[in-house]
């Protein structure tokens, strides 16, 4: 699974104000659901991330086992 997850980019479009702050936050559950939609068995508790509350690029760790981790990139853009 690690090799399938490493390096994946996830694009999320969300509503935000002019300063780039989101009206809400991107959660571990949302990230896990996107990965699940790509056919990967990722549970929300495997996603090591604080809530994402702004537009930008964020590195997120997916912890498969205690010492086995993957890194993905979450790209949040403003909904137009």
mmCIF file with all atom_site columns, N, CA and C in Angstrom:
data_model
loop_
_atom_site.group_PDB
_atom_site.id
_atom_site.type_symbol
_atom_site.label_atom_id
_atom_site.label_alt_id
_atom_site.label_comp_id
_atom_site.label_asym_id
_atom_site.label_entity_id
_atom_site.label_seq_id
_atom_site.pdbx_PDB_ins_code
_atom_site.Cartn_x
_atom_site.Cartn_y
_atom_site.Cartn_z
_atom_site.occupancy
_atom_site.B_iso_or_equiv
_atom_site.pdbx_formal_charge
_atom_site.auth_seq_id
_atom_site.auth_comp_id
_atom_site.auth_asym_id
_atom_site.auth_atom_id
_atom_site.pdbx_PDB_model_num
ATOM 1   N N  . UNK A 1 1  ? 0.826   -1.196 0.000  1.00 0.00 ? 1  UNK A N  1
ATOM 2   C CA . UNK A 1 1  ? 0.000   0.000  0.000  1.00 0.00 ? 1  UNK A CA 1
ATOM 3   C C  . UNK A 1 1  ? 0.867   1.254  0.000  1.00 0.00 ? 1  UNK A C  1
ATOM 4   N N  . UNK A 1 2  ? 1.966   1.237  0.749  1.00 0.00 ? 2  UNK A N  1
ATOM 5   C CA . UNK A 1 2  ? 2.835   2.417  0.836  1.00 0.00 ? 2  UNK A CA 1
ATOM 6   C C  . UNK A 1 2  ? 3.235   2.916  -0.545 1.00 0.00 ? 2  UNK A C  1
ATOM 7   N N  . UNK A 1 3  ? 3.642   2.013  -1.418 1.00 0.00 ? 3  UNK A N  1
ATOM 8   C CA . UNK A 1 3  ? 4.093   2.430  -2.749 1.00 0.00 ? 3  UNK A CA 1
ATOM 9   C C  . UNK A 1 3  ? 2.944   3.005  -3.586 1.00 0.00 ? 3  UNK A C  1
ATOM 10  N N  . UNK A 1 4  ? 1.712   2.547  -3.338 1.00 0.00 ? 4  UNK A N  1
ATOM 11  C CA . UNK A 1 4  ? 0.559   3.082  -4.074 1.00 0.00 ? 4  UNK A CA 1
ATOM 12  C C  . UNK A 1 4  ? 0.178   4.474  -3.591 1.00 0.00 ? 4  UNK A C  1
ATOM 13  N N  . UNK A 1 5  ? 0.450   4.764  -2.319 1.00 0.00 ? 5  UNK A N  1
ATOM 14  C CA . UNK A 1 5  ? 0.020   6.026  -1.713 1.00 0.00 ? 5  UNK A CA 1
ATOM 15  C C  . UNK A 1 5  ? 1.088   7.105  -1.839 1.00 0.00 ? 5  UNK A C  1
ATOM 16  N N  . UNK A 1 6  ? 2.359   6.731  -1.707 1.00 0.00 ? 6  UNK A N  1
ATOM 17  C CA . UNK A 1 6  ? 3.453   7.713  -1.747 1.00 0.00 ? 6  UNK A CA 1
ATOM 18  C C  . UNK A 1 6  ? 3.359   8.613  -2.975 1.00 0.00 ? 6  UNK A C  1
ATOM 19  N N  . UNK A 1 7  ? 3.402   9.916  -2.754 1.00 0.00 ? 7  UNK A N  1
ATOM 20  C CA . UNK A 1 7  ? 3.466   10.863 -3.850 1.00 0.00 ? 7  UNK A CA 1
ATOM 21  C C  . UNK A 1 7  ? 2.145   11.236 -4.490 1.00 0.00 ? 7  UNK A C  1
ATOM 22  N N  . UNK A 1 8  ? 1.042   10.719 -3.972 1.00 0.00 ? 8  UNK A N  1
ATOM 23  C CA . UNK A 1 8  ? -0.269  11.078 -4.542 1.00 0.00 ? 8  UNK A CA 1
ATOM 24  C C  . UNK A 1 8  ? -0.562  12.544 -4.247 1.00 0.00 ? 8  UNK A C  1
ATOM 25  N N  . UNK A 1 9  ? -1.107  13.232 -5.228 1.00 0.00 ? 9  UNK A N  1
ATOM 26  C CA . UNK A 1 9  ? -1.590  14.601 -5.037 1.00 0.00 ? 9  UNK A CA 1
ATOM 27  C C  . UNK A 1 9  ? -3.117  14.560 -4.998 1.00 0.00 ? 9  UNK A C  1
ATOM 28  N N  . UNK A 1 10 ? -3.698  15.226 -4.010 1.00 0.00 ? 10 UNK A N  1
ATOM 29  C CA . UNK A 1 10 ? -5.147  15.334 -3.891 1.00 0.00 ? 10 UNK A CA 1
ATOM 30  C C  . UNK A 1 10 ? -5.507  16.796 -4.083 1.00 0.00 ? 10 UNK A C  1
ATOM 31  N N  . UNK A 1 11 ? -6.447  17.067 -4.972 1.00 0.00 ? 11 UNK A N  1
ATOM 32  C CA . UNK A 1 11 ? -6.929  18.432 -5.192 1.00 0.00 ? 11 UNK A CA 1
ATOM 33  C C  . UNK A 1 11 ? -8.303  18.574 -4.562 1.00 0.00 ? 11 UNK A C  1
ATOM 34  N N  . UNK A 1 12 ? -8.438  19.590 -3.723 1.00 0.00 ? 12 UNK A N  1
ATOM 35  C CA . UNK A 1 12 ? -9.718  19.867 -3.071 1.00 0.00 ? 12 UNK A CA 1
ATOM 36  C C  . UNK A 1 12 ? -10.099 21.312 -3.375 1.00 0.00 ? 12 UNK A C  1
ATOM 37  N N  . UNK A 1 13 ? -11.312 21.502 -3.858 1.00 0.00 ? 13 UNK A N  1
ATOM 38  C CA . UNK A 1 13 ? -11.815 22.848 -4.133 1.00 0.00 ? 13 UNK A CA 1
ATOM 39  C C  . UNK A 1 13 ? -12.799 23.187 -3.019 1.00 0.00 ? 13 UNK A C  1
ATOM 40  N N  . UNK A 1 14 ? -12.554 24.321 -2.373 1.00 0.00 ? 14 UNK A N  1
ATOM 41  C CA . UNK A 1 14 ? -13.381 24.695 -1.231 1.00 0.00 ? 14 UNK A CA 1
ATOM 42  C C  . UNK A 1 14 ? -13.682 26.193 -1.258 1.00 0.00 ? 14 UNK A C  1
ATOM 43  N N  . UNK A 1 15 ? -14.759 26.575 -0.622 1.00 0.00 ? 15 UNK A N  1
ATOM 44  C CA . UNK A 1 15 ? -15.095 27.989 -0.544 1.00 0.00 ? 15 UNK A CA 1
ATOM 45  C C  . UNK A 1 15 ? -14.171 28.668 0.457  1.00 0.00 ? 15 UNK A C  1
ATOM 46  N N  . UNK A 1 16 ? -13.685 29.859 0.085  1.00 0.00 ? 16 UNK A N  1
ATOM 47  C CA . UNK A 1 16 ? -12.768 30.606 0.936  1.00 0.00 ? 16 UNK A CA 1
ATOM 48  C C  . UNK A 1 16 ? -13.004 32.096 0.765  1.00 0.00 ? 16 UNK A C  1
ATOM 49  N N  . UNK A 1 17 ? -12.542 32.866 1.752  1.00 0.00 ? 17 UNK A N  1
ATOM 50  C CA . UNK A 1 17 ? -12.664 34.323 1.629  1.00 0.00 ? 17 UNK A CA 1
ATOM 51  C C  . UNK A 1 17 ? -11.501 34.876 0.808  1.00 0.00 ? 17 UNK A C  1
ATOM 52  N N  . UNK A 1 18 ? -11.460 36.182 0.615  1.00 0.00 ? 18 UNK A N  1
ATOM 53  C CA . UNK A 1 18 ? -10.425 36.801 -0.218 1.00 0.00 ? 18 UNK A CA 1
ATOM 54  C C  . UNK A 1 18 ? -9.021  36.669 0.370  1.00 0.00 ? 18 UNK A C  1
ATOM 55  N N  . UNK A 1 19 ? -8.928  36.428 1.681  1.00 0.00 ? 19 UNK A N  1
ATOM 56  C CA . UNK A 1 19 ? -7.619  36.248 2.323  1.00 0.00 ? 19 UNK A CA 1
ATOM 57  C C  . UNK A 1 19 ? -7.142  34.792 2.249  1.00 0.00 ? 19 UNK A C  1
ATOM 58  N N  . UNK A 1 20 ? -7.967  33.900 1.709  1.00 0.00 ? 20 UNK A N  1
ATOM 59  C CA . UNK A 1 20 ? -7.576  32.501 1.565  1.00 0.00 ? 20 UNK A CA 1
ATOM 60  C C  . UNK A 1 20 ? -7.978  31.607 2.715  1.00 0.00 ? 20 UNK A C  1
ATOM 61  N N  . UNK A 1 21 ? -8.724  32.128 3.676  1.00 0.00 ? 21 UNK A N  1
ATOM 62  C CA . UNK A 1 21 ? -9.206  31.308 4.791  1.00 0.00 ? 21 UNK A CA 1
ATOM 63  C C  . UNK A 1 21 ? -10.450 30.543 4.351  1.00 0.00 ? 21 UNK A C  1
ATOM 64  N N  . UNK A 1 22 ? -10.486 29.262 4.646  1.00 0.00 ? 22 UNK A N  1
ATOM 65  C CA . UNK A 1 22 ? -11.632 28.435 4.256  1.00 0.00 ? 22 UNK A CA 1
ATOM 66  C C  . UNK A 1 22 ? -12.826 28.700 5.154  1.00 0.00 ? 22 UNK A C  1
ATOM 67  N N  . UNK A 1 23 ? -14.013 28.552 4.599  1.00 0.00 ? 23 UNK A N  1
ATOM 68  C CA . UNK A 1 23 ? -15.243 28.592 5.389  1.00 0.00 ? 23 UNK A CA 1
ATOM 69  C C  . UNK A 1 23 ? -15.486 27.182 5.911  1.00 0.00 ? 23 UNK A C  1
ATOM 70  N N  . UNK A 1 24 ? -14.724 26.780 6.893  1.00 0.00 ? 24 UNK A N  1
ATOM 71  C CA . UNK A 1 24 ? -14.744 25.418 7.405  1.00 0.00 ? 24 UNK A CA 1
ATOM 72  C C  . UNK A 1 24 ? -13.318 24.899 7.373  1.00 0.00 ? 24 UNK A C  1
ATOM 73  N N  . UNK A 1 25 ? -13.142 23.591 7.371  1.00 0.00 ? 25 UNK A N  1
ATOM 74  C CA . UNK A 1 25 ? -11.803 23.015 7.373  1.00 0.00 ? 25 UNK A CA 1
ATOM 75  C C  . UNK A 1 25 ? -11.815 21.687 6.631  1.00 0.00 ? 25 UNK A C  1
ATOM 76  N N  . UNK A 1 26 ? -10.651 21.304 6.138  1.00 0.00 ? 26 UNK A N  1
ATOM 77  C CA . UNK A 1 26 ? -10.468 19.992 5.510  1.00 0.00 ? 26 UNK A CA 1
ATOM 78  C C  . UNK A 1 26 ? -10.035 19.041 6.626  1.00 0.00 ? 26 UNK A C  1
ATOM 79  N N  . UNK A 1 27 ? -10.770 17.961 6.810  1.00 0.00 ? 27 UNK A N  1
ATOM 80  C CA . UNK A 1 27 ? -10.515 17.046 7.923  1.00 0.00 ? 27 UNK A CA 1
ATOM 81  C C  . UNK A 1 27 ? -9.807  15.769 7.458  1.00 0.00 ? 27 UNK A C  1
ATOM 82  N N  . UNK A 1 28 ? -9.331  15.014 8.431  1.00 0.00 ? 28 UNK A N  1
ATOM 83  C CA . UNK A 1 28 ? -8.716  13.722 8.142  1.00 0.00 ? 28 UNK A CA 1
ATOM 84  C C  . UNK A 1 28 ? -9.723  12.803 7.458  1.00 0.00 ? 28 UNK A C  1
ATOM 85  N N  . UNK A 1 29 ? -10.976 12.884 7.879  1.00 0.00 ? 29 UNK A N  1
ATOM 86  C CA . UNK A 1 29 ? -12.020 12.041 7.285  1.00 0.00 ? 29 UNK A CA 1
ATOM 87  C C  . UNK A 1 29 ? -12.196 12.351 5.804  1.00 0.00 ? 29 UNK A C  1
ATOM 88  N N  . UNK A 1 30 ? -12.205 13.640 5.446  1.00 0.00 ? 30 UNK A N  1
ATOM 89  C CA . UNK A 1 30 ? -12.361 14.009 4.033  1.00 0.00 ? 30 UNK A CA 1
ATOM 90  C C  . UNK A 1 30 ? -11.186 13.498 3.208  1.00 0.00 ? 30 UNK A C  1
ATOM 91  N N  . UNK A 1 31 ? -9.978  13.622 3.731  1.00 0.00 ? 31 UNK A N  1
ATOM 92  C CA . UNK A 1 31 ? -8.787  13.139 3.017  1.00 0.00 ? 31 UNK A CA 1
ATOM 93  C C  . UNK A 1 31 ? -8.879  11.631 2.825  1.00 0.00 ? 31 UNK A C  1
ATOM 94  N N  . UNK A 1 32 ? -9.266  10.909 3.880  1.00 0.00 ? 32 UNK A N  1
ATOM 95  C CA . UNK A 1 32 ? -9.402  9.448  3.784  1.00 0.00 ? 32 UNK A CA 1
ATOM 96  C C  . UNK A 1 32 ? -10.462 9.061  2.758  1.00 0.00 ? 32 UNK A C  1
ATOM 97  N N  . UNK A 1 33 ? -11.576 9.786  2.727  1.00 0.00 ? 33 UNK A N  1
ATOM 98  C CA . UNK A 1 33 ? -12.645 9.469  1.773  1.00 0.00 ? 33 UNK A CA 1
ATOM 99  C C  . UNK A 1 33 ? -12.186 9.671  0.332  1.00 0.00 ? 33 UNK A C  1
ATOM 100 N N  . UNK A 1 34 ? -11.393 10.706 0.087  1.00 0.00 ? 34 UNK A N  1
ATOM 101 C CA . UNK A 1 34 ? -10.874 10.929 -1.266 1.00 0.00 ? 34 UNK A CA 1
ATOM 102 C C  . UNK A 1 34 ? -9.940  9.787  -1.665 1.00 0.00 ? 34 UNK A C  1
ATOM 103 N N  . UNK A 1 35 ? -9.073  9.377  -0.745 1.00 0.00 ? 35 UNK A N  1
ATOM 104 C CA . UNK A 1 35 ? -8.171  8.259  -1.036 1.00 0.00 ? 35 UNK A CA 1
ATOM 105 C C  . UNK A 1 35 ? -8.958  6.966  -1.247 1.00 0.00 ? 35 UNK A C  1
ATOM 106 N N  . UNK A 1 36 ? -10.020 6.765  -0.476 1.00 0.00 ? 36 UNK A N  1
ATOM 107 C CA . UNK A 1 36 ? -10.862 5.578  -0.648 1.00 0.00 ? 36 UNK A CA 1
ATOM 108 C C  . UNK A 1 36 ? -11.530 5.587  -2.018 1.00 0.00 ? 36 UNK A C  1
ATOM 109 N N  . UNK A 1 37 ? -11.908 6.771  -2.499 1.00 0.00 ? 37 UNK A N  1
ATOM 110 C CA . UNK A 1 37 ? -12.543 6.859  -3.817 1.00 0.00 ? 37 UNK A CA 1
ATOM 111 C C  . UNK A 1 37 ? -11.559 6.504  -4.934 1.00 0.00 ? 37 UNK A C  1
ATOM 112 N N  . UNK A 1 38 ? -10.261 6.555  -4.621 1.00 0.00 ? 38 UNK A N  1
ATOM 113 C CA . UNK A 1 38 ? -9.226  6.152  -5.579 1.00 0.00 ? 38 UNK A CA 1
ATOM 114 C C  . UNK A 1 38 ? -8.878  4.669  -5.429 1.00 0.00 ? 38 UNK A C  1
ATOM 115 N N  . UNK A 1 39 ? -9.654  3.952  -4.604 1.00 0.00 ? 39 UNK A N  1
ATOM 116 C CA . UNK A 1 39 ? -9.461  2.516  -4.441 1.00 0.00 ? 39 UNK A CA 1
ATOM 117 C C  . UNK A 1 39 ? -8.435  2.138  -3.381 1.00 0.00 ? 39 UNK A C  1
ATOM 118 N N  . UNK A 1 40 ? -8.063  3.073  -2.521 1.00 0.00 ? 40 UNK A N  1
ATOM 119 C CA . UNK A 1 40 ? -7.083  2.795  -1.468 1.00 0.00 ? 40 UNK A CA 1
ATOM 120 C C  . UNK A 1 40 ? -7.799  2.595  -0.132 1.00 0.00 ? 40 UNK A C  1
ATOM 121 N N  . UNK A 1 41 ? -7.341  1.614  0.631  1.00 0.00 ? 41 UNK A N  1
ATOM 122 C CA . UNK A 1 41 ? -7.967  1.330  1.922  1.00 0.00 ? 41 UNK A CA 1
ATOM 123 C C  . UNK A 1 41 ? -7.299  2.175  3.003  1.00 0.00 ? 41 UNK A C  1
ATOM 124 N N  . UNK A 1 42 ? -7.758  3.408  3.138  1.00 0.00 ? 42 UNK A N  1
ATOM 125 C CA . UNK A 1 42 ? -7.212  4.351  4.106  1.00 0.00 ? 42 UNK A CA 1
ATOM 126 C C  . UNK A 1 42 ? -8.333  4.754  5.055  1.00 0.00 ? 42 UNK A C  1
ATOM 127 N N  . UNK A 1 43 ? -8.083  4.614  6.357  1.00 0.00 ? 43 UNK A N  1
ATOM 128 C CA . UNK A 1 43 ? -9.054  5.011  7.374  1.00 0.00 ? 43 UNK A CA 1
ATOM 129 C C  . UNK A 1 43 ? -8.676  6.392  7.897  1.00 0.00 ? 43 UNK A C  1
ATOM 130 N N  . UNK A 1 44 ? -9.654  7.163  8.375  1.00 0.00 ? 44 UNK A N  1
ATOM 131 C CA . UNK A 1 44 ? -9.352  8.509  8.876  1.00 0.00 ? 44 UNK A CA 1
ATOM 132 C C  . UNK A 1 44 ? -8.275  8.546  9.950  1.00 0.00 ? 44 UNK A C  1
ATOM 133 N N  . UNK A 1 45 ? -8.211  7.526  10.809 1.00 0.00 ? 45 UNK A N  1
ATOM 134 C CA . UNK A 1 45 ? -7.199  7.553  11.877 1.00 0.00 ? 45 UNK A CA 1
ATOM 135 C C  . UNK A 1 45 ? -5.786  7.275  11.359 1.00 0.00 ? 45 UNK A C  1
ATOM 136 N N  . UNK A 1 46 ? -5.657  6.937  10.094 1.00 0.00 ? 46 UNK A N  1
ATOM 137 C CA . UNK A 1 46 ? -4.334  6.749  9.481  1.00 0.00 ? 46 UNK A CA 1
ATOM 138 C C  . UNK A 1 46 ? -3.775  8.073  8.951  1.00 0.00 ? 46 UNK A C  1
ATOM 139 N N  . UNK A 1 47 ? -4.632  9.089  8.830  1.00 0.00 ? 47 UNK A N  1
ATOM 140 C CA . UNK A 1 47 ? -4.231  10.383 8.279  1.00 0.00 ? 47 UNK A CA 1
ATOM 141 C C  . UNK A 1 47 ? -3.674  11.246 9.417  1.00 0.00 ? 47 UNK A C  1
ATOM 142 N N  . UNK A 1 48 ? -2.383  11.592 9.314  1.00 0.00 ? 48 UNK A N  1
ATOM 143 C CA . UNK A 1 48 ? -1.731  12.402 10.338 1.00 0.00 ? 48 UNK A CA 1
ATOM 144 C C  . UNK A 1 48 ? -1.688  13.838 9.830  1.00 0.00 ? 48 UNK A C  1
ATOM 145 N N  . UNK A 1 49 ? -2.653  14.639 10.294 1.00 0.00 ? 49 UNK A N  1
ATOM 146 C CA . UNK A 1 49 ? -2.754  16.010 9.817  1.00 0.00 ? 49 UNK A CA 1
ATOM 147 C C  . UNK A 1 49 ? -3.591  16.818 10.790 1.00 0.00 ? 49 UNK A C  1
ATOM 148 N N  . UNK A 1 50 ? -3.246  18.082 10.930 1.00 0.00 ? 50 UNK A N  1
ATOM 149 C CA . UNK A 1 50 ? -4.131  18.990 11.648 1.00 0.00 ? 50 UNK A CA 1
ATOM 150 C C  . UNK A 1 50 ? -5.205  19.416 10.652 1.00 0.00 ? 50 UNK A C  1
ATOM 151 N N  . UNK A 1 51 ? -6.224  20.087 11.132 1.00 0.00 ? 51 UNK A N  1
ATOM 152 C CA . UNK A 1 51 ? -7.251  20.582 10.232 1.00 0.00 ? 51 UNK A CA 1
ATOM 153 C C  . UNK A 1 51 ? -6.629  21.599 9.284  1.00 0.00 ? 51 UNK A C  1
ATOM 154 N N  . UNK A 1 52 ? -6.955  21.494 8.012  1.00 0.00 ? 52 UNK A N  1
ATOM 155 C CA . UNK A 1 52 ? -6.461  22.445 7.015  1.00 0.00 ? 52 UNK A CA 1
ATOM 156 C C  . UNK A 1 52 ? -7.514  23.535 6.886  1.00 0.00 ? 52 UNK A C  1
ATOM 157 N N  . UNK A 1 53 ? -7.110  24.779 7.159  1.00 0.00 ? 53 UNK A N  1
ATOM 158 C CA . UNK A 1 53 ? -8.075  25.878 7.211  1.00 0.00 ? 53 UNK A CA 1
ATOM 159 C C  . UNK A 1 53 ? -7.790  26.988 6.221  1.00 0.00 ? 53 UNK A C  1
ATOM 160 N N  . UNK A 1 54 ? -6.891  26.745 5.256  1.00 0.00 ? 54 UNK A N  1
ATOM 161 C CA . UNK A 1 54 ? -6.577  27.796 4.287  1.00 0.00 ? 54 UNK A CA 1
ATOM 162 C C  . UNK A 1 54 ? -6.234  27.182 2.937  1.00 0.00 ? 54 UNK A C  1
ATOM 163 N N  . UNK A 1 55 ? -6.205  28.040 1.931  1.00 0.00 ? 55 UNK A N  1
ATOM 164 C CA . UNK A 1 55 ? -5.812  27.632 0.579  1.00 0.00 ? 55 UNK A CA 1
ATOM 165 C C  . UNK A 1 55 ? -4.300  27.393 0.577  1.00 0.00 ? 55 UNK A C  1
ATOM 166 N N  . UNK A 1 56 ? -3.848  26.425 -0.212 1.00 0.00 ? 56 UNK A N  1
ATOM 167 C CA . UNK A 1 56 ? -2.414  26.175 -0.329 1.00 0.00 ? 56 UNK A CA 1
ATOM 168 C C  . UNK A 1 56 ? -2.117  24.711 -0.540 1.00 0.00 ? 56 UNK A C  1
ATOM 169 N N  . UNK A 1 57 ? -0.815  24.383 -0.444 1.00 0.00 ? 57 UNK A N  1
ATOM 170 C CA . UNK A 1 57 ? -0.355  23.001 -0.579 1.00 0.00 ? 57 UNK A CA 1
ATOM 171 C C  . UNK A 1 57 ? 0.125   22.526 0.782  1.00 0.00 ? 57 UNK A C  1
ATOM 172 N N  . UNK A 1 58 ? -0.279  21.319 1.144  1.00 0.00 ? 58 UNK A N  1
ATOM 173 C CA . UNK A 1 58 ? 0.039   20.770 2.458  1.00 0.00 ? 58 UNK A CA 1
ATOM 174 C C  . UNK A 1 58 ? 0.550   19.348 2.310  1.00 0.00 ? 58 UNK A C  1
ATOM 175 N N  . UNK A 1 59 ? 1.647   19.032 2.999  1.00 0.00 ? 59 UNK A N  1
ATOM 176 C CA . UNK A 1 59 ? 2.147   17.660 3.030  1.00 0.00 ? 59 UNK A CA 1
ATOM 177 C C  . UNK A 1 59 ? 1.441   16.948 4.176  1.00 0.00 ? 59 UNK A C  1
ATOM 178 N N  . UNK A 1 60 ? 0.896   15.785 3.866  1.00 0.00 ? 60 UNK A N  1
ATOM 179 C CA . UNK A 1 60 ? 0.141   15.016 4.848  1.00 0.00 ? 60 UNK A CA 1
ATOM 180 C C  . UNK A 1 60 ? 0.734   13.619 4.916  1.00 0.00 ? 60 UNK A C  1
ATOM 181 N N  . UNK A 1 61 ? 0.897   13.123 6.125  1.00 0.00 ? 61 UNK A N  1
ATOM 182 C CA . UNK A 1 61 ? 1.435   11.777 6.348  1.00 0.00 ? 61 UNK A CA 1
ATOM 183 C C  . UNK A 1 61 ? 0.279   10.788 6.487  1.00 0.00 ? 61 UNK A C  1
ATOM 184 N N  . UNK A 1 62 ? 0.422   9.647  5.826  1.00 0.00 ? 62 UNK A N  1
ATOM 185 C CA . UNK A 1 62 ? -0.501  8.522  5.993  1.00 0.00 ? 62 UNK A CA 1
ATOM 186 C C  . UNK A 1 62 ? 0.284   7.443  6.733  1.00 0.00 ? 62 UNK A C  1
ATOM 187 N N  . UNK A 1 63 ? -0.156  7.105  7.943  1.00 0.00 ? 63 UNK A N  1
ATOM 188 C CA . UNK A 1 63 ? 0.548   6.106  8.750  1.00 0.00 ? 63 UNK A CA 1
ATOM 189 C C  . UNK A 1 63 ? -0.155  4.757  8.586  1.00 0.00 ? 63 UNK A C  1
ATOM 190 N N  . UNK A 1 64 ? 0.508   3.850  7.856  1.00 0.00 ? 64 UNK A N  1
ATOM 191 C CA . UNK A 1 64 ? -0.060  2.521  7.610  1.00 0.00 ? 64 UNK A CA 1
ATOM 192 C C  . UNK A 1 64 ? 0.116   1.636  8.836  1.00 0.00 ? 64 UNK A C  1
ATOM 193 N N  . UNK A 1 65 ? 1.318   1.643  9.378  1.00 0.00 ? 65 UNK A N  1
ATOM 194 C CA . UNK A 1 65 ? 1.671   0.912  10.593 1.00 0.00 ? 65 UNK A CA 1
ATOM 195 C C  . UNK A 1 65 ? 2.570   1.835  11.399 1.00 0.00 ? 65 UNK A C  1
ATOM 196 N N  . UNK A 1 66 ? 2.988   1.404  12.564 1.00 0.00 ? 66 UNK A N  1
ATOM 197 C CA . UNK A 1 66 ? 3.760   2.275  13.446 1.00 0.00 ? 66 UNK A CA 1
ATOM 198 C C  . UNK A 1 66 ? 4.979   2.890  12.777 1.00 0.00 ? 66 UNK A C  1
ATOM 199 N N  . UNK A 1 67 ? 5.707   2.123  11.989 1.00 0.00 ? 67 UNK A N  1
ATOM 200 C CA . UNK A 1 67 ? 6.923   2.647  11.364 1.00 0.00 ? 67 UNK A CA 1
ATOM 201 C C  . UNK A 1 67 ? 6.842   2.691  9.844  1.00 0.00 ? 67 UNK A C  1
ATOM 202 N N  . UNK A 1 68 ? 5.644   2.551  9.290  1.00 0.00 ? 68 UNK A N  1
ATOM 203 C CA . UNK A 1 68 ? 5.461   2.587  7.839  1.00 0.00 ? 68 UNK A CA 1
ATOM 204 C C  . UNK A 1 68 ? 4.539   3.753  7.498  1.00 0.00 ? 68 UNK A C  1
ATOM 205 N N  . UNK A 1 69 ? 5.107   4.757  6.810  1.00 0.00 ? 69 UNK A N  1
ATOM 206 C CA . UNK A 1 69 ? 4.340   5.956  6.477  1.00 0.00 ? 69 UNK A CA 1
ATOM 207 C C  . UNK A 1 69 ? 4.506   6.307  5.005  1.00 0.00 ? 69 UNK A C  1
ATOM 208 N N  . UNK A 1 70 ? 3.500   6.964  4.467  1.00 0.00 ? 70 UNK A N  1
ATOM 209 C CA . UNK A 1 70 ? 3.547   7.538  3.126  1.00 0.00 ? 70 UNK A CA 1
ATOM 210 C C  . UNK A 1 70 ? 3.309   9.026  3.262  1.00 0.00 ? 70 UNK A C  1
ATOM 211 N N  . UNK A 1 71 ? 3.743   9.770  2.255  1.00 0.00 ? 71 UNK A N  1
ATOM 212 C CA . UNK A 1 71 ? 3.478   11.202 2.241  1.00 0.00 ? 71 UNK A CA 1
ATOM 213 C C  . UNK A 1 71 ? 2.708   11.546 0.977  1.00 0.00 ? 71 UNK A C  1
ATOM 214 N N  . UNK A 1 72 ? 1.636   12.332 1.162  1.00 0.00 ? 72 UNK A N  1
ATOM 215 C CA . UNK A 1 72 ? 0.869   12.811 0.028  1.00 0.00 ? 72 UNK A CA 1
ATOM 216 C C  . UNK A 1 72 ? 0.842   14.333 0.069  1.00 0.00 ? 72 UNK A C  1
ATOM 217 N N  . UNK A 1 73 ? 0.374   14.923 -1.013 1.00 0.00 ? 73 UNK A N  1
ATOM 218 C CA . UNK A 1 73 ? 0.230   16.377 -1.054 1.00 0.00 ? 73 UNK A CA 1
ATOM 219 C C  . UNK A 1 73 ? -1.249  16.696 -1.243 1.00 0.00 ? 73 UNK A C  1
ATOM 220 N N  . UNK A 1 74 ? -1.769  17.558 -0.367 1.00 0.00 ? 74 UNK A N  1
ATOM 221 C CA . UNK A 1 74 ? -3.136  18.023 -0.466 1.00 0.00 ? 74 UNK A CA 1
ATOM 222 C C  . UNK A 1 74 ? -3.082  19.465 -0.976 1.00 0.00 ? 74 UNK A C  1
ATOM 223 N N  . UNK A 1 75 ? -3.705  19.702 -2.122 1.00 0.00 ? 75 UNK A N  1
ATOM 224 C CA . UNK A 1 75 ? -3.722  21.023 -2.731 1.00 0.00 ? 75 UNK A CA 1
ATOM 225 C C  . UNK A 1 75 ? -5.140  21.582 -2.611 1.00 0.00 ? 75 UNK A C  1
ATOM 226 N N  . UNK A 1 76 ? -5.284  22.661 -1.852 1.00 0.00 ? 76 UNK A N  1
ATOM 227 C CA . UNK A 1 76 ? -6.585  23.277 -1.625 1.00 0.00 ? 76 UNK A CA 1
ATOM 228 C C  . UNK A 1 76 ? -6.664  24.560 -2.445 1.00 0.00 ? 76 UNK A C  1
ATOM 229 N N  . UNK A 1 77 ? -7.678  24.641 -3.299 1.00 0.00 ? 77 UNK A N  1
ATOM 230 C CA . UNK A 1 77 ? -7.868  25.835 -4.116 1.00 0.00 ? 77 UNK A CA 1
ATOM 231 C C  . UNK A 1 77 ? -9.240  26.434 -3.835 1.00 0.00 ? 77 UNK A C  1
ATOM 232 N N  . UNK A 1 78 ? -9.371  27.716 -4.148 1.00 0.00 ? 78 UNK A N  1
ATOM 233 C CA . UNK A 1 78 ? -10.614 28.431 -3.888 1.00 0.00 ? 78 UNK A CA 1
ATOM 234 C C  . UNK A 1 78 ? -11.645 28.118 -4.964 1.00 0.00 ? 78 UNK A C  1
ATOM 235 N N  . UNK A 1 79 ? -12.842 27.847 -4.510 1.00 0.00 ? 79 UNK A N  1
ATOM 236 C CA . UNK A 1 79 ? -13.961 27.617 -5.423 1.00 0.00 ? 79 UNK A CA 1
ATOM 237 C C  . UNK A 1 79 ? -14.322 28.948 -6.072 1.00 0.00 ? 79 UNK A C  1
ATOM 238 N N  . UNK A 1 80 ? -14.441 28.946 -7.394 1.00 0.00 ? 80 UNK A N  1
ATOM 239 C CA . UNK A 1 80 ? -14.741 30.206 -8.077 1.00 0.00 ? 80 UNK A CA 1
ATOM 240 C C  . UNK A 1 80 ? -16.210 30.345 -8.416 1.00 0.00 ? 80 UNK A C  1
#
